[in-house]
Amino acid sequence: MKVFIQSIVAQILLNPYIFWRGYQAIPPKKSWRIPYILFFILELSIFFFGFTFRNVLPDSVMIAIQYICNTWYIASIYITLSLLGLEVLRLSNRFFHWFPGWITSHWKQTKLVLFFLVMAIVTGLMFHAYHVVAYPVVKDVYVTLPKGSSNRDSMTIVMMSDLHIGEMIGKELVQQYVKMSNAQHPDLVVLVGDIMDYESRFAEKAHIEEDLKQLKAPLGVYVVYGNHEYRANRIAKYRWLKKTRATLLIDSVARPDSSFYLIGRDDHINKKRKPLHVLMAGIDTTKPIIVLDHQPWSFTEMTMNGVDLGLHGHTHNGQLWPYPLVMKLIYECPYGYHKKGPVQFYVSSGIGIAGPPYRVGTVSEMIVLHIRFAN
């Protein structure tokens, strides 16, 4: 449903403007205008067909429709931004007359060249944006915790957040994530929320739990809830996560070994989740404490409770530019390493995506935490 809500924005706000400016740019010939008009009619027809019959169409058909709608939705954003940039240049020329004569004397040809230039740039951008999602990067992060460990000097943790398994992120990508993780030979793997997207049936039908079972780490694999675990089929998602054989931490504490504590918080969306100080009752705070909390809202709470390291996801760092700029206004730290008082944090942009399978100005990433314990 979300993809269609997003596409409505393109249909109502962006498409008319893009159509109008493109129609002005192409030659006034039927051989140009008829295909141009048919493109917009076809895109609109696919959108309304998918929206009308979304509850009865086979999943494979709906996934194809969502790819088309998603792709045009993202492309229309960057076409519009490009056109608005050209509008600014055009209007500035009215006041400063800075366009060279060969442009003003060949205005029709200039508009056609700009039409193809914008299409080429946006097409290239879309290929790159898809490539970023299809081939996540491995990012090494080095952290020294102030507390010592009795039986180890260091530890490697693979952190993945926001897999969003569903229509867009399927079995092939998850298998790729597992291979990437195992290649790091981690001591511990943590999945920090939003393992699924909206519906659980895509993961169930593809038996993706069998792929997640292949994650290898001597200290185990641990999972916490994200906000998407609360969206649609909540019970089915819980049962499916249990099938992965990972340890599900919902407001609970684990000790993968005697050297540190791992606290998994329920998601922030659950207003009845336990306060951090309740979860930490009885914990030996002289030992390192690592907290998994999907949404990065609880920095202050962690600084008040003796936590050493907080690991988060959720923000996607905005996923698509210019949204990273908005994220900076919303979150204290929307992405990357952050330190507040004695506590260190890392907020991942996520290995998967929400909605459109594209990223612009952000990365799909797997975090490899190289942790050293103080002597």
Short mmCIF file of C-alpha atoms in Angstrom, two decimals:
data_model
loop_
_atom_site.label_atom_id
_atom_site.label_comp_id
_atom_site.label_asym_id
_atom_site.label_seq_id
_atom_site.Cartn_x
_atom_site.Cartn_y
_atom_site.Cartn_z
CA MET A 1 0.00 0.00 0.00
CA LYS A 2 2.84 2.37 0.85
CA VAL A 3 4.22 2.23 -2.69
CA PHE A 4 0.88 3.40 -4.06
CA ILE A 5 0.60 6.22 -1.55
CA GLN A 6 4.06 7.38 -2.62
CA SER A 7 3.11 7.06 -6.27
CA ILE A 8 0.01 9.20 -5.75
CA VAL A 9 2.40 12.06 -4.97
CA ALA A 10 4.05 11.54 -8.34
CA GLN A 11 0.71 11.21 -10.15
CA ILE A 12 -0.86 14.33 -8.65
CA LEU A 13 2.02 16.71 -7.98
CA LEU A 14 4.96 15.76 -10.19
CA ASN A 15 3.63 14.11 -13.35
CA PRO A 16 1.63 17.11 -14.63
CA TYR A 17 4.65 19.39 -14.30
CA ILE A 18 7.05 16.87 -15.88
CA PHE A 19 4.60 16.19 -18.72
CA TRP A 20 4.07 19.90 -19.39
CA ARG A 21 7.78 20.77 -19.53
CA GLY A 22 8.65 17.70 -21.58
CA TYR A 23 5.81 18.37 -24.02
CA GLN A 24 7.18 21.88 -24.55
CA ALA A 25 10.68 20.54 -25.19
CA ILE A 26 9.96 17.87 -27.81
CA PRO A 27 9.30 18.74 -31.48
CA PRO A 28 5.62 19.38 -32.38
CA LYS A 29 5.38 16.24 -34.49
CA LYS A 30 3.10 13.23 -34.06
CA SER A 31 6.08 10.89 -34.22
CA TRP A 32 7.35 12.55 -31.03
CA ARG A 33 4.21 13.55 -29.20
CA ILE A 34 2.17 10.36 -29.56
CA PRO A 35 4.83 8.09 -27.95
CA TYR A 36 5.41 10.74 -25.30
CA ILE A 37 1.70 10.90 -24.41
CA LEU A 38 1.38 7.11 -24.53
CA PHE A 39 4.23 6.75 -22.01
CA PHE A 40 2.36 8.78 -19.41
CA ILE A 41 -0.95 7.03 -20.16
CA LEU A 42 0.74 3.63 -19.76
CA GLU A 43 2.41 4.61 -16.49
CA LEU A 44 -0.86 5.96 -15.12
CA SER A 45 -2.75 2.84 -16.26
CA ILE A 46 -0.25 0.52 -14.55
CA PHE A 47 -0.55 2.54 -11.36
CA PHE A 48 -4.35 2.45 -11.22
CA PHE A 49 -4.49 -1.20 -12.31
CA GLY A 50 -2.18 -2.18 -9.47
CA PHE A 51 -3.96 0.02 -6.96
CA THR A 52 -7.41 -1.31 -7.90
CA PHE A 53 -6.53 -5.02 -8.00
CA ARG A 54 -3.72 -5.12 -5.40
CA ASN A 55 -5.62 -7.59 -3.20
CA VAL A 56 -6.31 -10.16 -5.95
CA LEU A 57 -3.26 -10.05 -8.22
CA PRO A 58 -0.53 -12.71 -7.79
CA ASP A 59 2.48 -11.59 -5.76
CA SER A 60 4.76 -11.85 -8.80
CA VAL A 61 2.58 -9.42 -10.75
CA MET A 62 2.31 -7.01 -7.83
CA ILE A 63 6.08 -7.05 -7.31
CA ALA A 64 6.57 -6.15 -11.00
CA ILE A 65 4.03 -3.33 -10.72
CA GLN A 66 5.68 -2.04 -7.56
CA TYR A 67 9.07 -2.01 -9.26
CA ILE A 68 7.63 0.08 -12.09
CA CYS A 69 5.77 2.46 -9.76
CA ASN A 70 8.75 2.75 -7.41
CA THR A 71 11.16 3.43 -10.24
CA TRP A 72 9.03 6.14 -11.78
CA TYR A 73 8.29 7.67 -8.37
CA ILE A 74 12.01 8.08 -7.60
CA ALA A 75 12.87 9.15 -11.15
CA SER A 76 10.10 11.76 -11.10
CA ILE A 77 11.57 13.30 -7.94
CA TYR A 78 14.96 13.84 -9.57
CA ILE A 79 13.48 14.91 -12.91
CA THR A 80 11.47 17.53 -11.02
CA LEU A 81 14.52 18.71 -9.06
CA SER A 82 16.45 19.00 -12.34
CA LEU A 83 13.63 20.95 -13.97
CA LEU A 84 13.35 23.29 -11.00
CA GLY A 85 17.09 23.95 -11.24
CA LEU A 86 16.67 24.81 -14.92
CA GLU A 87 13.72 27.07 -14.04
CA VAL A 88 15.98 29.04 -11.69
CA LEU A 89 18.59 29.45 -14.43
CA ARG A 90 15.95 30.52 -16.95
CA LEU A 91 14.40 33.08 -14.62
CA SER A 92 17.79 34.48 -13.61
CA ASN A 93 18.54 35.10 -17.29
CA ARG A 94 15.55 37.44 -17.47
CA PHE A 95 17.29 39.76 -15.03
CA PHE A 96 20.97 39.27 -15.80
CA HIS A 97 20.91 38.21 -19.49
CA TRP A 98 23.86 35.92 -19.01
CA PHE A 99 22.89 33.19 -21.52
CA PRO A 100 25.18 33.26 -24.58
CA GLY A 101 23.61 34.21 -27.89
CA TRP A 102 23.84 30.72 -29.37
CA ILE A 103 21.44 29.50 -26.66
CA THR A 104 18.86 32.30 -26.95
CA SER A 105 18.90 32.16 -30.75
CA HIS A 106 18.35 28.38 -30.77
CA TRP A 107 15.92 28.05 -27.88
CA LYS A 108 13.92 25.12 -29.29
CA GLN A 109 17.04 23.09 -29.94
CA THR A 110 18.38 24.00 -26.48
CA LYS A 111 15.20 22.73 -24.80
CA LEU A 112 15.40 19.44 -26.69
CA VAL A 113 19.06 18.97 -25.75
CA LEU A 114 18.22 19.70 -22.10
CA PHE A 115 15.32 17.22 -22.30
CA PHE A 116 17.68 14.41 -23.33
CA LEU A 117 20.37 15.57 -20.92
CA VAL A 118 18.00 15.40 -17.94
CA MET A 119 16.70 11.99 -19.05
CA ALA A 120 20.25 10.66 -19.43
CA ILE A 121 21.41 11.99 -16.06
CA VAL A 122 18.37 10.66 -14.19
CA THR A 123 18.60 7.28 -15.94
CA GLY A 124 22.25 6.99 -14.94
CA LEU A 125 21.38 8.04 -11.41
CA MET A 126 18.69 5.34 -11.17
CA PHE A 127 21.11 2.61 -12.28
CA HIS A 128 23.62 3.79 -9.69
CA ALA A 129 20.93 4.04 -6.99
CA TYR A 130 19.87 0.44 -7.64
CA HIS A 131 23.49 -0.76 -7.67
CA VAL A 132 24.04 0.74 -4.21
CA VAL A 133 21.20 -1.41 -2.82
CA ALA A 134 22.17 -4.55 -4.74
CA TYR A 135 25.78 -4.43 -3.57
CA PRO A 136 26.02 -3.33 0.08
CA VAL A 137 29.34 -2.17 1.46
CA VAL A 138 31.15 -3.59 4.47
CA LYS A 139 32.09 -0.80 6.86
CA ASP A 140 34.67 -1.40 9.57
CA VAL A 141 34.13 0.55 12.80
CA TYR A 142 36.71 0.47 15.59
CA VAL A 143 35.52 0.99 19.16
CA THR A 144 37.38 0.80 22.46
CA LEU A 145 35.14 0.23 25.49
CA PRO A 146 36.31 1.69 28.81
CA LYS A 147 35.53 -1.44 30.81
CA GLY A 148 37.74 -4.49 30.86
CA SER A 149 36.89 -8.11 30.17
CA SER A 150 38.19 -11.00 32.21
CA ASN A 151 38.54 -13.47 29.35
CA ARG A 152 38.96 -11.52 26.11
CA ASP A 153 40.81 -8.48 24.80
CA SER A 154 38.68 -7.93 21.72
CA MET A 155 35.56 -9.02 19.88
CA THR A 156 34.14 -8.68 16.37
CA ILE A 157 30.43 -8.02 15.90
CA VAL A 158 28.60 -7.99 12.58
CA MET A 159 25.70 -5.57 12.81
CA MET A 160 22.88 -5.50 10.28
CA SER A 161 19.75 -3.41 10.58
CA ASP A 162 16.71 -2.76 8.40
CA LEU A 163 16.78 -5.82 6.16
CA HIS A 164 13.11 -5.18 5.29
CA ILE A 165 12.58 -8.64 3.83
CA GLY A 166 9.52 -8.46 1.60
CA GLU A 167 8.59 -7.56 -1.96
CA MET A 168 11.83 -5.72 -2.73
CA ILE A 169 14.35 -7.55 -0.54
CA GLY A 170 14.09 -11.26 -1.27
CA LYS A 171 15.93 -14.54 -0.91
CA GLU A 172 18.82 -13.73 -3.25
CA LEU A 173 19.80 -10.57 -1.40
CA VAL A 174 19.45 -12.21 2.01
CA GLN A 175 21.75 -15.03 0.87
CA GLN A 176 24.23 -12.36 -0.18
CA TYR A 177 24.01 -10.74 3.27
CA VAL A 178 24.68 -14.09 4.95
CA LYS A 179 27.75 -14.74 2.79
CA MET A 180 29.06 -11.25 3.53
CA SER A 181 28.58 -11.75 7.26
CA ASN A 182 30.20 -15.18 7.38
CA ALA A 183 33.18 -13.84 5.42
CA GLN A 184 33.93 -11.52 8.36
CA HIS A 185 34.24 -14.48 10.78
CA PRO A 186 32.47 -12.54 13.56
CA ASP A 187 32.24 -13.56 17.19
CA LEU A 188 28.67 -12.26 17.34
CA VAL A 189 25.95 -11.22 14.86
CA VAL A 190 23.23 -8.72 15.78
CA LEU A 191 20.17 -7.86 13.66
CA VAL A 192 18.96 -4.51 14.95
CA GLY A 193 15.30 -4.38 13.96
CA ASP A 194 13.06 -4.16 10.89
CA ILE A 195 14.00 -7.65 9.77
CA MET A 196 10.77 -7.79 7.78
CA ASP A 197 9.04 -5.09 5.79
CA TYR A 198 5.22 -5.18 5.92
CA GLU A 199 3.94 -8.66 5.12
CA SER A 200 5.46 -11.87 6.48
CA ARG A 201 4.28 -14.09 3.62
CA PHE A 202 7.18 -13.22 1.30
CA ALA A 203 9.74 -14.48 3.81
CA GLU A 204 7.58 -17.49 4.65
CA LYS A 205 7.01 -18.59 1.04
CA ALA A 206 10.69 -18.27 0.16
CA HIS A 207 11.76 -20.00 3.42
CA ILE A 208 14.25 -17.23 4.07
CA GLU A 209 14.54 -18.42 7.67
CA GLU A 210 16.67 -21.26 6.27
CA ASP A 211 19.10 -18.70 4.88
CA LEU A 212 19.34 -16.78 8.16
CA LYS A 213 20.08 -20.06 9.93
CA GLN A 214 23.34 -20.10 7.97
CA LEU A 215 24.69 -17.05 9.83
CA LYS A 216 27.76 -18.25 11.72
CA ALA A 217 29.08 -16.75 14.95
CA PRO A 218 30.41 -18.67 17.98
CA LEU A 219 28.63 -16.34 20.43
CA GLY A 220 25.36 -16.55 18.52
CA VAL A 221 22.94 -14.44 16.48
CA TYR A 222 20.69 -11.96 18.30
CA VAL A 223 17.65 -10.10 17.00
CA VAL A 224 15.59 -7.18 18.30
CA TYR A 225 12.29 -5.78 17.11
CA GLY A 226 11.94 -2.72 14.91
CA ASN A 227 8.83 -0.70 14.18
CA HIS A 228 8.08 -2.81 11.09
CA GLU A 229 7.77 -5.91 13.25
CA TYR A 230 4.64 -4.20 14.62
CA ARG A 231 3.11 -3.58 11.20
CA ALA A 232 0.74 -6.26 9.88
CA ASN A 233 0.94 -9.95 10.83
CA ARG A 234 2.73 -9.25 14.11
CA ILE A 235 2.19 -12.77 15.50
CA ALA A 236 3.22 -14.39 12.20
CA LYS A 237 6.40 -12.30 12.19
CA TYR A 238 7.21 -13.37 15.75
CA ARG A 239 6.76 -17.04 14.86
CA TRP A 240 8.86 -16.66 11.73
CA LEU A 241 11.70 -14.95 13.62
CA LYS A 242 11.73 -17.85 16.09
CA LYS A 243 12.21 -20.23 13.15
CA THR A 244 15.50 -18.52 12.28
CA ARG A 245 16.93 -19.97 15.53
CA ALA A 246 18.38 -16.57 16.37
CA THR A 247 17.91 -15.39 19.95
CA LEU A 248 15.09 -12.85 20.02
CA LEU A 249 15.64 -10.17 22.65
CA ILE A 250 12.45 -8.27 23.48
CA ASP A 251 13.15 -6.20 26.59
CA SER A 252 15.56 -8.85 27.78
CA VAL A 253 19.19 -9.36 28.73
CA ALA A 254 21.63 -11.95 27.42
CA ARG A 255 25.18 -12.93 28.29
CA PRO A 256 26.71 -14.46 25.16
CA ASP A 257 29.69 -15.17 27.38
CA SER A 258 30.91 -13.99 30.77
CA SER A 259 32.75 -10.97 29.40
CA PHE A 260 29.82 -8.63 28.61
CA TYR A 261 26.07 -8.06 28.70
CA LEU A 262 23.82 -7.70 25.65
CA ILE A 263 20.51 -5.90 26.21
CA GLY A 264 17.82 -6.05 23.54
CA ARG A 265 15.10 -3.43 23.84
CA ASP A 266 11.59 -3.66 22.47
CA ASP A 267 10.99 -1.07 19.78
CA HIS A 268 10.28 2.54 20.67
CA ILE A 269 6.88 2.23 18.96
CA ASN A 270 5.71 0.10 21.91
CA LYS A 271 4.97 2.73 24.55
CA LYS A 272 4.77 -0.02 27.17
CA ARG A 273 8.33 -1.22 26.69
CA LYS A 274 10.35 -1.49 29.86
CA PRO A 275 12.56 1.43 30.93
CA LEU A 276 16.26 0.77 30.58
CA HIS A 277 16.91 0.97 34.33
CA VAL A 278 14.41 -1.87 34.88
CA LEU A 279 16.21 -4.07 32.35
CA MET A 280 19.52 -3.31 34.03
CA ALA A 281 18.40 -4.21 37.53
CA GLY A 282 20.83 -6.79 38.90
CA ILE A 283 23.40 -6.30 36.14
CA ASP A 284 27.06 -6.02 37.10
CA THR A 285 27.79 -2.57 35.67
CA THR A 286 31.54 -3.08 35.99
CA LYS A 287 31.30 -5.29 32.91
CA PRO A 288 30.80 -3.92 29.37
CA ILE A 289 27.15 -3.36 28.46
CA ILE A 290 25.95 -3.25 24.84
CA VAL A 291 22.38 -2.19 24.03
CA LEU A 292 20.48 -3.03 20.83
CA ASP A 293 17.68 -0.51 20.26
CA HIS A 294 16.27 -0.11 16.75
CA GLN A 295 15.33 3.57 16.89
CA PRO A 296 18.00 6.07 18.01
CA TRP A 297 15.93 8.02 20.53
CA SER A 298 17.33 6.89 23.88
CA PHE A 299 20.83 8.37 23.97
CA THR A 300 20.24 10.36 27.15
CA GLU A 301 18.64 7.38 28.90
CA MET A 302 21.71 5.27 28.12
CA THR A 303 24.13 7.88 29.44
CA MET A 304 22.26 7.80 32.76
CA ASN A 305 22.40 4.02 33.17
CA GLY A 306 25.99 2.91 32.69
CA VAL A 307 25.70 1.65 29.11
CA ASP A 308 28.93 1.46 27.11
CA LEU A 309 27.74 1.00 23.53
CA GLY A 310 24.39 1.57 21.81
CA LEU A 311 23.65 0.07 18.38
CA HIS A 312 20.79 1.43 16.28
CA GLY A 313 19.24 1.55 12.81
CA HIS A 314 15.85 2.81 11.60
CA THR A 315 16.78 6.11 9.95
CA HIS A 316 18.23 4.71 6.69
CA ASN A 317 20.07 8.04 6.83
CA GLY A 318 17.15 9.31 4.77
CA GLN A 319 17.82 6.73 2.01
CA LEU A 320 17.25 9.23 -0.80
CA TRP A 321 18.78 12.69 -1.04
CA PRO A 322 17.70 15.31 0.10
CA TYR A 323 16.08 13.36 2.97
CA PRO A 324 19.43 12.97 4.82
CA LEU A 325 19.20 16.72 5.46
CA VAL A 326 15.78 16.20 7.06
CA MET A 327 17.11 13.37 9.23
CA LYS A 328 19.67 15.75 10.73
CA LEU A 329 16.81 17.96 11.91
CA ILE A 330 14.92 15.04 13.49
CA TYR A 331 17.61 12.95 15.19
CA GLU A 332 20.50 13.84 17.44
CA CYS A 333 22.58 11.44 15.35
CA PRO A 334 20.82 10.06 12.25
CA TYR A 335 23.86 8.16 10.99
CA GLY A 336 27.31 6.99 11.98
CA TYR A 337 29.43 7.11 15.10
CA HIS A 338 28.38 9.33 17.99
CA LYS A 339 29.55 9.82 21.54
CA LYS A 340 27.51 11.36 24.33
CA GLY A 341 29.14 11.52 27.72
CA PRO A 342 30.87 8.19 28.35
CA VAL A 343 28.57 6.26 25.97
CA GLN A 344 29.43 5.44 22.36
CA PHE A 345 26.77 4.90 19.71
CA TYR A 346 26.58 3.70 16.15
CA VAL A 347 23.53 4.36 13.97
CA SER A 348 23.54 2.32 10.76
CA SER A 349 21.89 3.43 7.54
CA GLY A 350 20.75 -0.19 7.16
CA ILE A 351 21.62 -2.97 4.78
CA GLY A 352 18.18 -3.06 3.13
CA ILE A 353 15.68 -0.42 2.07
CA ALA A 354 12.15 0.69 2.89
CA GLY A 355 9.94 1.00 -0.18
CA PRO A 356 11.79 1.83 -3.39
CA PRO A 357 14.89 -0.33 -4.02
CA TYR A 358 17.08 2.71 -4.54
CA ARG A 359 19.52 4.84 -2.56
CA VAL A 360 20.83 8.26 -3.52
CA GLY A 361 23.43 9.92 -1.33
CA THR A 362 23.36 7.07 1.22
CA VAL A 363 24.70 3.51 1.38
CA SER A 364 23.41 0.04 2.12
CA GLU A 365 25.90 -1.19 4.67
CA MET A 366 26.96 -4.06 6.87
CA ILE A 367 28.78 -2.81 9.96
CA VAL A 368 31.72 -4.79 11.32
CA LEU A 369 32.47 -3.59 14.84
CA HIS A 370 36.01 -4.26 16.00
CA ILE A 371 35.69 -3.87 19.75
CA ARG A 372 38.61 -3.67 22.13
CA PHE A 373 38.11 -3.96 25.87
CA ALA A 374 40.19 -1.75 28.15
CA ASN A 375 42.71 -3.53 30.35
#
